[in-house]
Tab-separated table of C-alpha atoms in Angstrom:
chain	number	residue	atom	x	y	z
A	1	UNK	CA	8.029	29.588	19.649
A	2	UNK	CA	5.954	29.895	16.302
A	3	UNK	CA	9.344	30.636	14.686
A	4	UNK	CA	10.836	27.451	16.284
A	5	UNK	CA	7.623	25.035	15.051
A	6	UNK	CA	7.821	26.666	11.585
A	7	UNK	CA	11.838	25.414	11.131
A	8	UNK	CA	10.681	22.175	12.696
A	9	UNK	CA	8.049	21.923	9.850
A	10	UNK	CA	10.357	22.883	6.584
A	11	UNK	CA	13.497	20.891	8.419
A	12	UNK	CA	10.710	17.465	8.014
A	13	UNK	CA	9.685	18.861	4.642
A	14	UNK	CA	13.382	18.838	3.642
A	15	UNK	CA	14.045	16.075	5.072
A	16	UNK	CA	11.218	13.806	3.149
A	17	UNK	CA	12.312	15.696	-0.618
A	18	UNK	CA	15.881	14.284	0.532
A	19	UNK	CA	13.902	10.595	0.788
A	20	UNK	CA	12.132	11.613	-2.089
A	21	UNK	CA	15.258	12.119	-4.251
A	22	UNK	CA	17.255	9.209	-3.172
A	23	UNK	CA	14.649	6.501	-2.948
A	24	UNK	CA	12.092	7.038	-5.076
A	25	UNK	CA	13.269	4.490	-7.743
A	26	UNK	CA	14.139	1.731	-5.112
A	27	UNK	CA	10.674	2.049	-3.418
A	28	UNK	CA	9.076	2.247	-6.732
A	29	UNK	CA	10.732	-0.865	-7.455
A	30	UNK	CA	9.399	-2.427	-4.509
A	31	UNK	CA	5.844	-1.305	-5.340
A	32	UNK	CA	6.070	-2.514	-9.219
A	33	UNK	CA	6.783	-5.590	-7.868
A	34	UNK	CA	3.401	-6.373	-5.843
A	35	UNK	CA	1.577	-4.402	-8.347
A	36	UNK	CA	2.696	-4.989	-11.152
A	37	UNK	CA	1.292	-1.698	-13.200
A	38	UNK	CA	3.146	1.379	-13.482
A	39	UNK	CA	0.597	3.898	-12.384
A	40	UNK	CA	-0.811	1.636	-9.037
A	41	UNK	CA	2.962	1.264	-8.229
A	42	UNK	CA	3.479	5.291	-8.295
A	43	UNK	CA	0.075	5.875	-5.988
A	44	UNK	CA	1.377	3.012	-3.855
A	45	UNK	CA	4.942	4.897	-3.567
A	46	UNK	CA	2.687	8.269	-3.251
A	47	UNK	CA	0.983	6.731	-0.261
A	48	UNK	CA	4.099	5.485	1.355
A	49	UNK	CA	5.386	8.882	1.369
A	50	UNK	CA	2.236	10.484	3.016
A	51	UNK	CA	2.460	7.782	5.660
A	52	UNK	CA	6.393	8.274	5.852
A	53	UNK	CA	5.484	11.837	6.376
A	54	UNK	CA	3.700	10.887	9.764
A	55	UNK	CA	6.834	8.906	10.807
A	56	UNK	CA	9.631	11.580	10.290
A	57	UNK	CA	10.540	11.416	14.253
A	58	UNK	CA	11.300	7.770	13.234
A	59	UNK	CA	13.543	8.475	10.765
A	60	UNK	CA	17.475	10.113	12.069
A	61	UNK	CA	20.430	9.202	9.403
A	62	UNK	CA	18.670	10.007	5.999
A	63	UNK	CA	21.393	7.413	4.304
A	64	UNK	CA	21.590	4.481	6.770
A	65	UNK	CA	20.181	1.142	6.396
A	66	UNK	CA	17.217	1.606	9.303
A	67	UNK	CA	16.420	4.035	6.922
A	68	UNK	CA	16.307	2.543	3.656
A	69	UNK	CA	14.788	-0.470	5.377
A	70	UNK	CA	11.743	1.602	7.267
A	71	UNK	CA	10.962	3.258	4.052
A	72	UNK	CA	11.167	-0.550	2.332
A	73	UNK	CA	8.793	-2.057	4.684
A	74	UNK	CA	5.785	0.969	4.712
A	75	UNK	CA	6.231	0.893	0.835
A	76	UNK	CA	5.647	-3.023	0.809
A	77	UNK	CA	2.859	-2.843	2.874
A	78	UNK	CA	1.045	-0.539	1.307
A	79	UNK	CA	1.130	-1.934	-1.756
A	80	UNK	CA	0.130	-5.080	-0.331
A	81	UNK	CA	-2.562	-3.160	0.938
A	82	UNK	CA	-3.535	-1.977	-2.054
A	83	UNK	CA	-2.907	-5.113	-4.093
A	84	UNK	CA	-5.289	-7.123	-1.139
A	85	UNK	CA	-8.026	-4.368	-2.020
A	86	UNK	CA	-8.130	-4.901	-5.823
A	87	UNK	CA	-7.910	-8.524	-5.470
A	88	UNK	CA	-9.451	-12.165	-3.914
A	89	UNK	CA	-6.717	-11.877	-1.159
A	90	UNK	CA	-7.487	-15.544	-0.823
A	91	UNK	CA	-6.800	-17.044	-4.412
A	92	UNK	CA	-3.246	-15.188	-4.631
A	93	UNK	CA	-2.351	-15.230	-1.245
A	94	UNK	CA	0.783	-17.295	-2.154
A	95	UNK	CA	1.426	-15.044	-4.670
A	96	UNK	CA	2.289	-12.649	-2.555
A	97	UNK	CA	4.193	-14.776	-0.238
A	98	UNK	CA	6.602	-15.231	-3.160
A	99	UNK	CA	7.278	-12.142	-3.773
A	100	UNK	CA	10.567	-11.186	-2.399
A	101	UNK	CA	12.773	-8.854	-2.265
A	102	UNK	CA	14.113	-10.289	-5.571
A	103	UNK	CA	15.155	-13.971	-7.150
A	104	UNK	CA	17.042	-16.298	-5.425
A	105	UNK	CA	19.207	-17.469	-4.601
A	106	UNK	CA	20.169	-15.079	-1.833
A	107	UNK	CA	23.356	-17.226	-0.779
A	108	UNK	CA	24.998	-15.904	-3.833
A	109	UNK	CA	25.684	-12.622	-2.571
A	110	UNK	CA	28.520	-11.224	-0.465
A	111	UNK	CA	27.342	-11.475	3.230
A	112	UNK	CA	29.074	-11.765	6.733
A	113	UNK	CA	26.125	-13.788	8.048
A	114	UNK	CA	26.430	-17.879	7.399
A	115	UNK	CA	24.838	-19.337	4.351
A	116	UNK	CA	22.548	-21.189	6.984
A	117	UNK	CA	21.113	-18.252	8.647
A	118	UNK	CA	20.393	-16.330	5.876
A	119	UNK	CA	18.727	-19.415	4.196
A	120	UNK	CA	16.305	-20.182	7.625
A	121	UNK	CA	15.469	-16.540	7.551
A	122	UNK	CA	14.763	-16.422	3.712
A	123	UNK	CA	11.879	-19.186	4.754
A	124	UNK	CA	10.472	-17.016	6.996
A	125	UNK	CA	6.847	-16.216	6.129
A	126	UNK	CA	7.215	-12.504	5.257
A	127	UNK	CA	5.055	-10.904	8.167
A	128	UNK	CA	7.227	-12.563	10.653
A	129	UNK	CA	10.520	-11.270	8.822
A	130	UNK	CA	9.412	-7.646	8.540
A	131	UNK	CA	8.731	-7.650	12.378
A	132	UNK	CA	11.855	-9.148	12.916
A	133	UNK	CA	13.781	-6.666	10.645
A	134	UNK	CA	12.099	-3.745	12.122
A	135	UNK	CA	12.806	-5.316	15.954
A	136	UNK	CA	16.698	-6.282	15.537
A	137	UNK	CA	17.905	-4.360	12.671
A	138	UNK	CA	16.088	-1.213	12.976
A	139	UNK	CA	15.719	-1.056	16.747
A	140	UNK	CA	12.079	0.077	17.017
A	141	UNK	CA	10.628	-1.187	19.552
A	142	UNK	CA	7.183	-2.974	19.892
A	143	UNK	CA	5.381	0.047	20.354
A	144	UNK	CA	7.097	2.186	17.463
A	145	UNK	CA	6.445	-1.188	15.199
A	146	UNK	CA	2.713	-1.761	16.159
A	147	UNK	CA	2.439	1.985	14.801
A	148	UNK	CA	4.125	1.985	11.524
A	149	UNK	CA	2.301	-1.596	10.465
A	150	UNK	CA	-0.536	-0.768	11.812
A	151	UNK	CA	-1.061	-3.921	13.831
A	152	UNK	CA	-1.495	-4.088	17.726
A	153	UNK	CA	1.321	-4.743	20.060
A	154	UNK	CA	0.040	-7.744	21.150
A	155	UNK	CA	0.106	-9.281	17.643
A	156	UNK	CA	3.596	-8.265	17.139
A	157	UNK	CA	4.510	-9.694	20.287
A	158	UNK	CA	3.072	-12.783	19.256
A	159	UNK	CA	4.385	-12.808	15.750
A	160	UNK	CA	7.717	-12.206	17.330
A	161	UNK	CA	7.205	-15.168	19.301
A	162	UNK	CA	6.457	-17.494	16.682
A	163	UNK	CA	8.484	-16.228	14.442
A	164	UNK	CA	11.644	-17.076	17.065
A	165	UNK	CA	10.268	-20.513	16.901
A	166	UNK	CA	9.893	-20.963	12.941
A	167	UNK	CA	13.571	-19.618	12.601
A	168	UNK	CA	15.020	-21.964	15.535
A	169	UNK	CA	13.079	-25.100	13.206
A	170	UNK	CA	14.619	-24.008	10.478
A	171	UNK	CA	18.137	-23.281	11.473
A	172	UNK	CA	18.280	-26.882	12.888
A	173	UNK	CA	17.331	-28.409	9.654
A	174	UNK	CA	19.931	-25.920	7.528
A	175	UNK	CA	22.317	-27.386	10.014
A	176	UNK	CA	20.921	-30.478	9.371
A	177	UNK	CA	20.837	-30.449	5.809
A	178	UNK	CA	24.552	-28.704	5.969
A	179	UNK	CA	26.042	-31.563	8.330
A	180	UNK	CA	24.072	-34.013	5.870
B	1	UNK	CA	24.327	-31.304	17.130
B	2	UNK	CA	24.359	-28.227	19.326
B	3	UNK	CA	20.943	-26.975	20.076
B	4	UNK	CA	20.021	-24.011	18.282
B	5	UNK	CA	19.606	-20.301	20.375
B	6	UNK	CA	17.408	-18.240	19.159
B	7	UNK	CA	18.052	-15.151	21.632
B	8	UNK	CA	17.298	-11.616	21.434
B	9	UNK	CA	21.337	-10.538	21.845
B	10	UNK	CA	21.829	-13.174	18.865
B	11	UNK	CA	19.077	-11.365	16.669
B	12	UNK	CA	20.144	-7.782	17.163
B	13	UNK	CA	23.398	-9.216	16.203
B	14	UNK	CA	22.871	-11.228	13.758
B	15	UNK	CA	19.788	-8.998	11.944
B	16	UNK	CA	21.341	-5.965	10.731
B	17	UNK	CA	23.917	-8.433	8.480
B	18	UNK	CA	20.910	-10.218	6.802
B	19	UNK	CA	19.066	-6.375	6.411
B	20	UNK	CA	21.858	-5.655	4.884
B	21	UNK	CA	22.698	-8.500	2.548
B	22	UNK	CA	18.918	-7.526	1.846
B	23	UNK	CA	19.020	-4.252	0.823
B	24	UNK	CA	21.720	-4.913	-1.248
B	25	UNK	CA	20.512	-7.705	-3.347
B	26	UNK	CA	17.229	-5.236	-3.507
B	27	UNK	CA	19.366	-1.714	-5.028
B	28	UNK	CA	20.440	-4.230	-7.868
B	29	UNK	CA	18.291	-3.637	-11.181
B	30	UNK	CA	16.894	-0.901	-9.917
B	31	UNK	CA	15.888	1.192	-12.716
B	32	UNK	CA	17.163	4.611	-12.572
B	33	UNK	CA	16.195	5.945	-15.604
B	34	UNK	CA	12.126	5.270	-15.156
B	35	UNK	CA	9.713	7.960	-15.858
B	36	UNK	CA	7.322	8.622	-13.763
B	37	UNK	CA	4.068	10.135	-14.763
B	38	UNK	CA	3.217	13.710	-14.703
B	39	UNK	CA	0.200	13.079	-12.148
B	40	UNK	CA	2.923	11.657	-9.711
B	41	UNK	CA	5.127	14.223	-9.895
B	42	UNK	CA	2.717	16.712	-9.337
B	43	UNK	CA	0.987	14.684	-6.074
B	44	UNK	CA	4.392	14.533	-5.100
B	45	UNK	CA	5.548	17.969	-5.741
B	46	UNK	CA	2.064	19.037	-3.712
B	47	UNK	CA	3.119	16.498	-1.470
B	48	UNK	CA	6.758	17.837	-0.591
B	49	UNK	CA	5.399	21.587	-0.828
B	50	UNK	CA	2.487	21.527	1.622
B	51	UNK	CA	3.095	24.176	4.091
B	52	UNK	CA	2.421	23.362	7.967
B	53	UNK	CA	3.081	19.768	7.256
B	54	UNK	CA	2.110	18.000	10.478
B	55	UNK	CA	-1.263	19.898	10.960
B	56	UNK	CA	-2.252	20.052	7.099
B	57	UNK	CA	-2.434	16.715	6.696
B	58	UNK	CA	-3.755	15.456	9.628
B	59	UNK	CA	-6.706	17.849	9.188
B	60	UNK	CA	-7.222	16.593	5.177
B	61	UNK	CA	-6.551	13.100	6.613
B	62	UNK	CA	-8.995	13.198	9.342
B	63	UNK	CA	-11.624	15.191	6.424
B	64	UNK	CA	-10.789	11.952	4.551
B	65	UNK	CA	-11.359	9.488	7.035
B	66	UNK	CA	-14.752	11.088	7.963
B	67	UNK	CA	-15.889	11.128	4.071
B	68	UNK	CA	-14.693	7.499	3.653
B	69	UNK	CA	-17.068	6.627	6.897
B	70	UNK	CA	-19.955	8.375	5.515
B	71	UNK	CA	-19.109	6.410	1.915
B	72	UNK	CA	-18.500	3.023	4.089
B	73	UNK	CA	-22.024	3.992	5.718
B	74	UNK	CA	-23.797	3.925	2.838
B	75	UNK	CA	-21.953	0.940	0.773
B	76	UNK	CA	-22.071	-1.401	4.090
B	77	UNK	CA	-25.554	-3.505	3.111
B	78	UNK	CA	-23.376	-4.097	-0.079
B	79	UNK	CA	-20.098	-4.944	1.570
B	80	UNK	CA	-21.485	-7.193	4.218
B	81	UNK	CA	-23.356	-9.746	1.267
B	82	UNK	CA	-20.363	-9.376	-1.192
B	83	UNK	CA	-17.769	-9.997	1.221
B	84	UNK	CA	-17.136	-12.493	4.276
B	85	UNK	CA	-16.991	-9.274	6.613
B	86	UNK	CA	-19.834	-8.654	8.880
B	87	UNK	CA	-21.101	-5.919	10.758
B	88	UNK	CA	-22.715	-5.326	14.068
B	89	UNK	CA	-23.054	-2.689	16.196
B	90	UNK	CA	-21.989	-2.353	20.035
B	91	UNK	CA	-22.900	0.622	22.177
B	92	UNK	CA	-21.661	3.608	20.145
B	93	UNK	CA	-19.568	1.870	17.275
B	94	UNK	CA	-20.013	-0.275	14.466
B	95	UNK	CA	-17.380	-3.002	13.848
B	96	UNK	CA	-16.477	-4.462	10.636
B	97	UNK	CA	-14.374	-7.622	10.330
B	98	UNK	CA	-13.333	-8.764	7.639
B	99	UNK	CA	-11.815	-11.933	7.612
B	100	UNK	CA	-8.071	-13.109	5.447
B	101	UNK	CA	-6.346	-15.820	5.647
B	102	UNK	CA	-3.660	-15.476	8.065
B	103	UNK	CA	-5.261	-11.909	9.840
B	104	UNK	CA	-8.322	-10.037	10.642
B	105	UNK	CA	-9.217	-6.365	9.925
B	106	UNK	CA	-11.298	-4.762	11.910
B	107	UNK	CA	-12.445	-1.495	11.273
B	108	UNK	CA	-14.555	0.634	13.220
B	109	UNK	CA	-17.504	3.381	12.308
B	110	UNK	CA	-19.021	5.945	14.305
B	111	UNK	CA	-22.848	5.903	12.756
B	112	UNK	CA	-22.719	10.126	13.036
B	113	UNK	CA	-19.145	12.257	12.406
B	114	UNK	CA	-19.760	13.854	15.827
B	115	UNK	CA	-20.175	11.164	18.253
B	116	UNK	CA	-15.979	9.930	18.256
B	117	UNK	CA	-15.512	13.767	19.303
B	118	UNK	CA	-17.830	13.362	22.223
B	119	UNK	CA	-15.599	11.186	24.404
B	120	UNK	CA	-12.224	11.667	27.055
B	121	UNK	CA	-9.807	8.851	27.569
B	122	UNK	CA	-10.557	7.578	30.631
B	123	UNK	CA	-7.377	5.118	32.023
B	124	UNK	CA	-9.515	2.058	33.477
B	125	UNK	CA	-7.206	-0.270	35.507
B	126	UNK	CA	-8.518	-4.027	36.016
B	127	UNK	CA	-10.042	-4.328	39.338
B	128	UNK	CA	-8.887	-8.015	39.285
B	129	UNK	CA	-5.175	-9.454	38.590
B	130	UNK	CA	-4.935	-13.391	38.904
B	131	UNK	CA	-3.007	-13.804	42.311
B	132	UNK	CA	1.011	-13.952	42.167
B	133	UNK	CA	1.236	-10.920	39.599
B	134	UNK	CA	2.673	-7.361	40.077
B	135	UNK	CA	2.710	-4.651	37.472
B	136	UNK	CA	5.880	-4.042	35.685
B	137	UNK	CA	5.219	-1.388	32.604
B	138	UNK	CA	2.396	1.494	32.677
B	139	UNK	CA	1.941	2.753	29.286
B	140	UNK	CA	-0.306	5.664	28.856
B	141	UNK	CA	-1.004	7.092	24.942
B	142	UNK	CA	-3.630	9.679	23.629
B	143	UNK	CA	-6.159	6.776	22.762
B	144	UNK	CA	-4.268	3.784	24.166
B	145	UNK	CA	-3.703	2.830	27.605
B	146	UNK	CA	-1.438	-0.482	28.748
B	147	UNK	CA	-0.356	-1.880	31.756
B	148	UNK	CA	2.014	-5.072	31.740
B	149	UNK	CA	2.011	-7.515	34.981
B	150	UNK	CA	4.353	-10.120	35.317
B	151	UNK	CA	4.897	-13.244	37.900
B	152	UNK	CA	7.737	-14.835	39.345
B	153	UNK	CA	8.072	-17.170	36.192
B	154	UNK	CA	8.128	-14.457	34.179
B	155	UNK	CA	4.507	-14.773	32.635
B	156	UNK	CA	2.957	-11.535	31.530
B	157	UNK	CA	-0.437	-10.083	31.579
B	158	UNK	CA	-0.844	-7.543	28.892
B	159	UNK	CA	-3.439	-5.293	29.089
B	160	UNK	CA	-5.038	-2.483	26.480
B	161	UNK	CA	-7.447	-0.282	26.686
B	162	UNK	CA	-7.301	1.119	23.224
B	163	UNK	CA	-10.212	4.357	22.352
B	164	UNK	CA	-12.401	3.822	19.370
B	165	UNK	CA	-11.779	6.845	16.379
B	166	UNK	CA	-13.941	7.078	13.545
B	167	UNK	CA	-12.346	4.568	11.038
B	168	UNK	CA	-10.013	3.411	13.668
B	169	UNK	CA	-8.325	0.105	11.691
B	170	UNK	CA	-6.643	-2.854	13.633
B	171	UNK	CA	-5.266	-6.358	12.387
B	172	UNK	CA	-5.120	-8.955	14.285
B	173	UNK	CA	-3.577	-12.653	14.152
B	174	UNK	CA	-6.295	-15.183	12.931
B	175	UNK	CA	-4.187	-17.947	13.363
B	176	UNK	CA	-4.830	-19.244	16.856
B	177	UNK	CA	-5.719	-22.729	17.610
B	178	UNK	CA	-9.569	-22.058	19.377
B	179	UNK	CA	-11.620	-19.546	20.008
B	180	UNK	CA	-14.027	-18.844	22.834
B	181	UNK	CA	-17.087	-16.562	22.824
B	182	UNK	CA	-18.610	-15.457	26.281
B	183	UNK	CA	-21.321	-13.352	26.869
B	184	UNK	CA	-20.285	-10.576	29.715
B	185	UNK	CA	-21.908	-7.383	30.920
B	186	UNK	CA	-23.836	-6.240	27.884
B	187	UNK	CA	-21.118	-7.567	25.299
B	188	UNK	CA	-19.103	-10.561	24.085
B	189	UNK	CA	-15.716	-11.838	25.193
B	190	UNK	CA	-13.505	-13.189	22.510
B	191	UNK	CA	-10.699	-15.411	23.698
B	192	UNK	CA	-8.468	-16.798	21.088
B	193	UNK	CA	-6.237	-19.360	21.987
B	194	UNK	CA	-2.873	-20.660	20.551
B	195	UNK	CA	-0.518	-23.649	20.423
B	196	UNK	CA	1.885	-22.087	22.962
B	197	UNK	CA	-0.472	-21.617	25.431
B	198	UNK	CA	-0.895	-18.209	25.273
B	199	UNK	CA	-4.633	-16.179	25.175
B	200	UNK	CA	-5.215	-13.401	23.324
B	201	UNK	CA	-8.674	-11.665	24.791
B	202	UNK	CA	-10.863	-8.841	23.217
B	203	UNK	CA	-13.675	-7.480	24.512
B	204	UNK	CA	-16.128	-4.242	23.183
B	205	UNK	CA	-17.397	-1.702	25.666
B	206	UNK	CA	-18.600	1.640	25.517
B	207	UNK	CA	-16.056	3.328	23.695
B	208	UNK	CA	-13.488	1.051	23.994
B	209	UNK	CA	-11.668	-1.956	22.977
B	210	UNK	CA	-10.097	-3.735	25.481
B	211	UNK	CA	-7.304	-6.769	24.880
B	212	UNK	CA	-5.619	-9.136	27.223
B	213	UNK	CA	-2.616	-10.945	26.420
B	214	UNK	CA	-1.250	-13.522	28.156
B	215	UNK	CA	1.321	-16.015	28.555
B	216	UNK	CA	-0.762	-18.529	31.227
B	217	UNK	CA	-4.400	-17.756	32.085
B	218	UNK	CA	-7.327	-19.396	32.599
B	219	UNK	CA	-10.701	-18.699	31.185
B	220	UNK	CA	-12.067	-17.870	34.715
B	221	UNK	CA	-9.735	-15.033	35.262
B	222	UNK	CA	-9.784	-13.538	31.774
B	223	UNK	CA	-13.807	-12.982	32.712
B	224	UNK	CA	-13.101	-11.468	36.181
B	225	UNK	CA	-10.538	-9.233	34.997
B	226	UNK	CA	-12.856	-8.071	32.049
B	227	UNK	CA	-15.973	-8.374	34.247
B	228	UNK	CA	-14.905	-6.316	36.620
């Protein structure tokens, strides 16, 4: 039994080097972004991994996109996190709603999704389009979410909600705009 | 114009295609060749090395968590007059909010290390459901307990009963339309209201926190539901 819990152990511990090796520039990317200085940026990615580490029954397929977008979304928020604890969250609070997950425009890029949809969701504050990525593209449910964000169900539920309701406005005006 | 659906089937459809336009548009300009310091390869090293992952870290994060309480004790006159947060203490915890713009943290503090140990989860079902409502979902965690009832129009009752840990942190929503405080027992109901009609209730006792969520309920039976 000890034997069995032991593999379980350096299995995870291989597991998160593997994340280690093949993200680690992506998610320090991600960090830089927020943070904007090299050395908060590699704490931020440090914490991320210590969290990740907590979350390793989350994680199956090392290389698919639930993956790479899991490990995305904790890195983001901790740096936000961080970022929120340095600074008047108040006074750059639209800072940080700007940042993205890099220039625009989006529409540029090779996608099977319609121009529209992509562009509504773009103008989704980013709190609601986290939830929404970690809901319908990663599959966690409300639970699993409420754990790695570290927000109650019952905001997630709510932010889910509303979030349904900011994207339906804004589909009908890109459709709008489009038919315009 | 055809009325937009935003449906659940449409999202998990239509979701993973954005993600992944997303993540793609993200790998570009990433910079392969960066350097990372020496300190963060060796936290990381230390990191990916630490034998007996699981129970390691949970033990040097739960030493943390009581040394930042004890720090947080002693820097919380400061805190309180530098910051909007506030503090107050209920039965056995001390809460801290601390208000942003679109959310609330609230954080919670044991005044002494041992007294978090001292407690067992105890489930506690609401003596009182408004009438026309049957439970649908039981839910039962380590330190959170849930119960979801539904009516015929498909309205649901959420309930939480969610145990207080030393440094325990929660956000929650601060955009709701009103908000309602109502003194019950030997505490204070919150009820936060929003544009859709739906309540969002929280409520401090003992050792708990407890939350109601809910699509269509009045005032009345949020306070016999807690008060009982």
């Amino acid at each position: 039994m000890k034997k069995h819990i032991k593999n379980n152990e350096t299995d995870e511990m291989e597991r998160l080097s593997i994340l280690y090796k093949n993200y680690r520039y992506l998610l320090y990317k991600v960090s830089y972004e927020i943070l904007k200085e090299q050395f908060l940026a590699e704490d931020a990615v440090h914490n991320a991994f210590l969290k990740v580490s907590f979350h390793m029954d989350k994680i199956d397929d090392l290389d698919s996109l639930k993956t790479m977008r899991f490990l995305v979304i904790i890195t983001k928020n901790t740096a936000i996190d961080m970022w929120r604890k340095r600074k008047n969250w108040n006074a750059h609070e639209k800072a940080i709603d700007d940042i993205n997950e890099d220039e625009k425009p989006i529409t540029e890029l090779e996608s099977d999704v319609d121009n529209c949809v992509i562009e509504a969701f773009y103008k989704l504050p980013e709190k609601y389009s986290d939830d929404f990525l970690l809901k319908y593209s990663c599959g966690y449910d409300n639970k699993r979410i409420s754990e790695i964000l570290g927000i109650t169900e019952s905001t997630i539920r709510q932010r889910l909600r509303r979030g349904k309701m900011i994207l339906k406005q804004e589909l009908e005006e890109e459709k709008k705009d489009v038919k315009g | 114009m055809s009325k937009v659906k935003v449906t659940d089937e449409w999202l998990y459809e239509t979701m993973p295609l954005i993600d992944e336009t997303l993540i793609k548009k993200l790998k570009k300009n990433v910079d392969y060749e960066h350097e990372f310091s020496l300190d963060f390869e060796m936290r990381m090293k230390t990191l990916l090395t630490e034998k007996h992952m699981d129970s390691s870290r949970k033990n040097k994060v739960l030493k943390m968590n009581r040394m930042a309480a004890g720090m947080a004790m002693v820097i919380l006159v400061t805190f309180v007059t530098a910051t909007s947060a506030y503090a107050y203490k209920i039965h056995f915890f001390l809460t801290i909010k601390t208000a942003w713009e679109d959310s609330a943290l609230y954080t919670y503090l044991f005044p002494s290390n041992e007294e978090d140990d001292m407690f067992v989860f105890e489930n506690i079902k609401p003596c009182y459901v408004p009438e026309g409502y049957r439970q649908t979902a039981e839910k039962e965690g380590d330190l959170l307990y849930s119960i979801i009832y539904q009516d015929e129009a498909e309205n649901q009752i959420i309930w939480d009963q969610q145990m207080v840990t030393n440094s325990l942190f929660l956000i929650f929503d601060n955009e709701y339309q009103w908000m309602k405080e109502i003194p019950i027992n030997d505490g204070t109901l919150e009820i936060f209201g929003y544009d859709d009609g739906h309540t969002v209730s929280y409520y401090e006792s003992q050792n708990y926190i407890f939350m109601i969520t809910a699509d269509d309920i009045s005032i009345e039976q949020i306070k016999n539901m807690i008060k009982k």
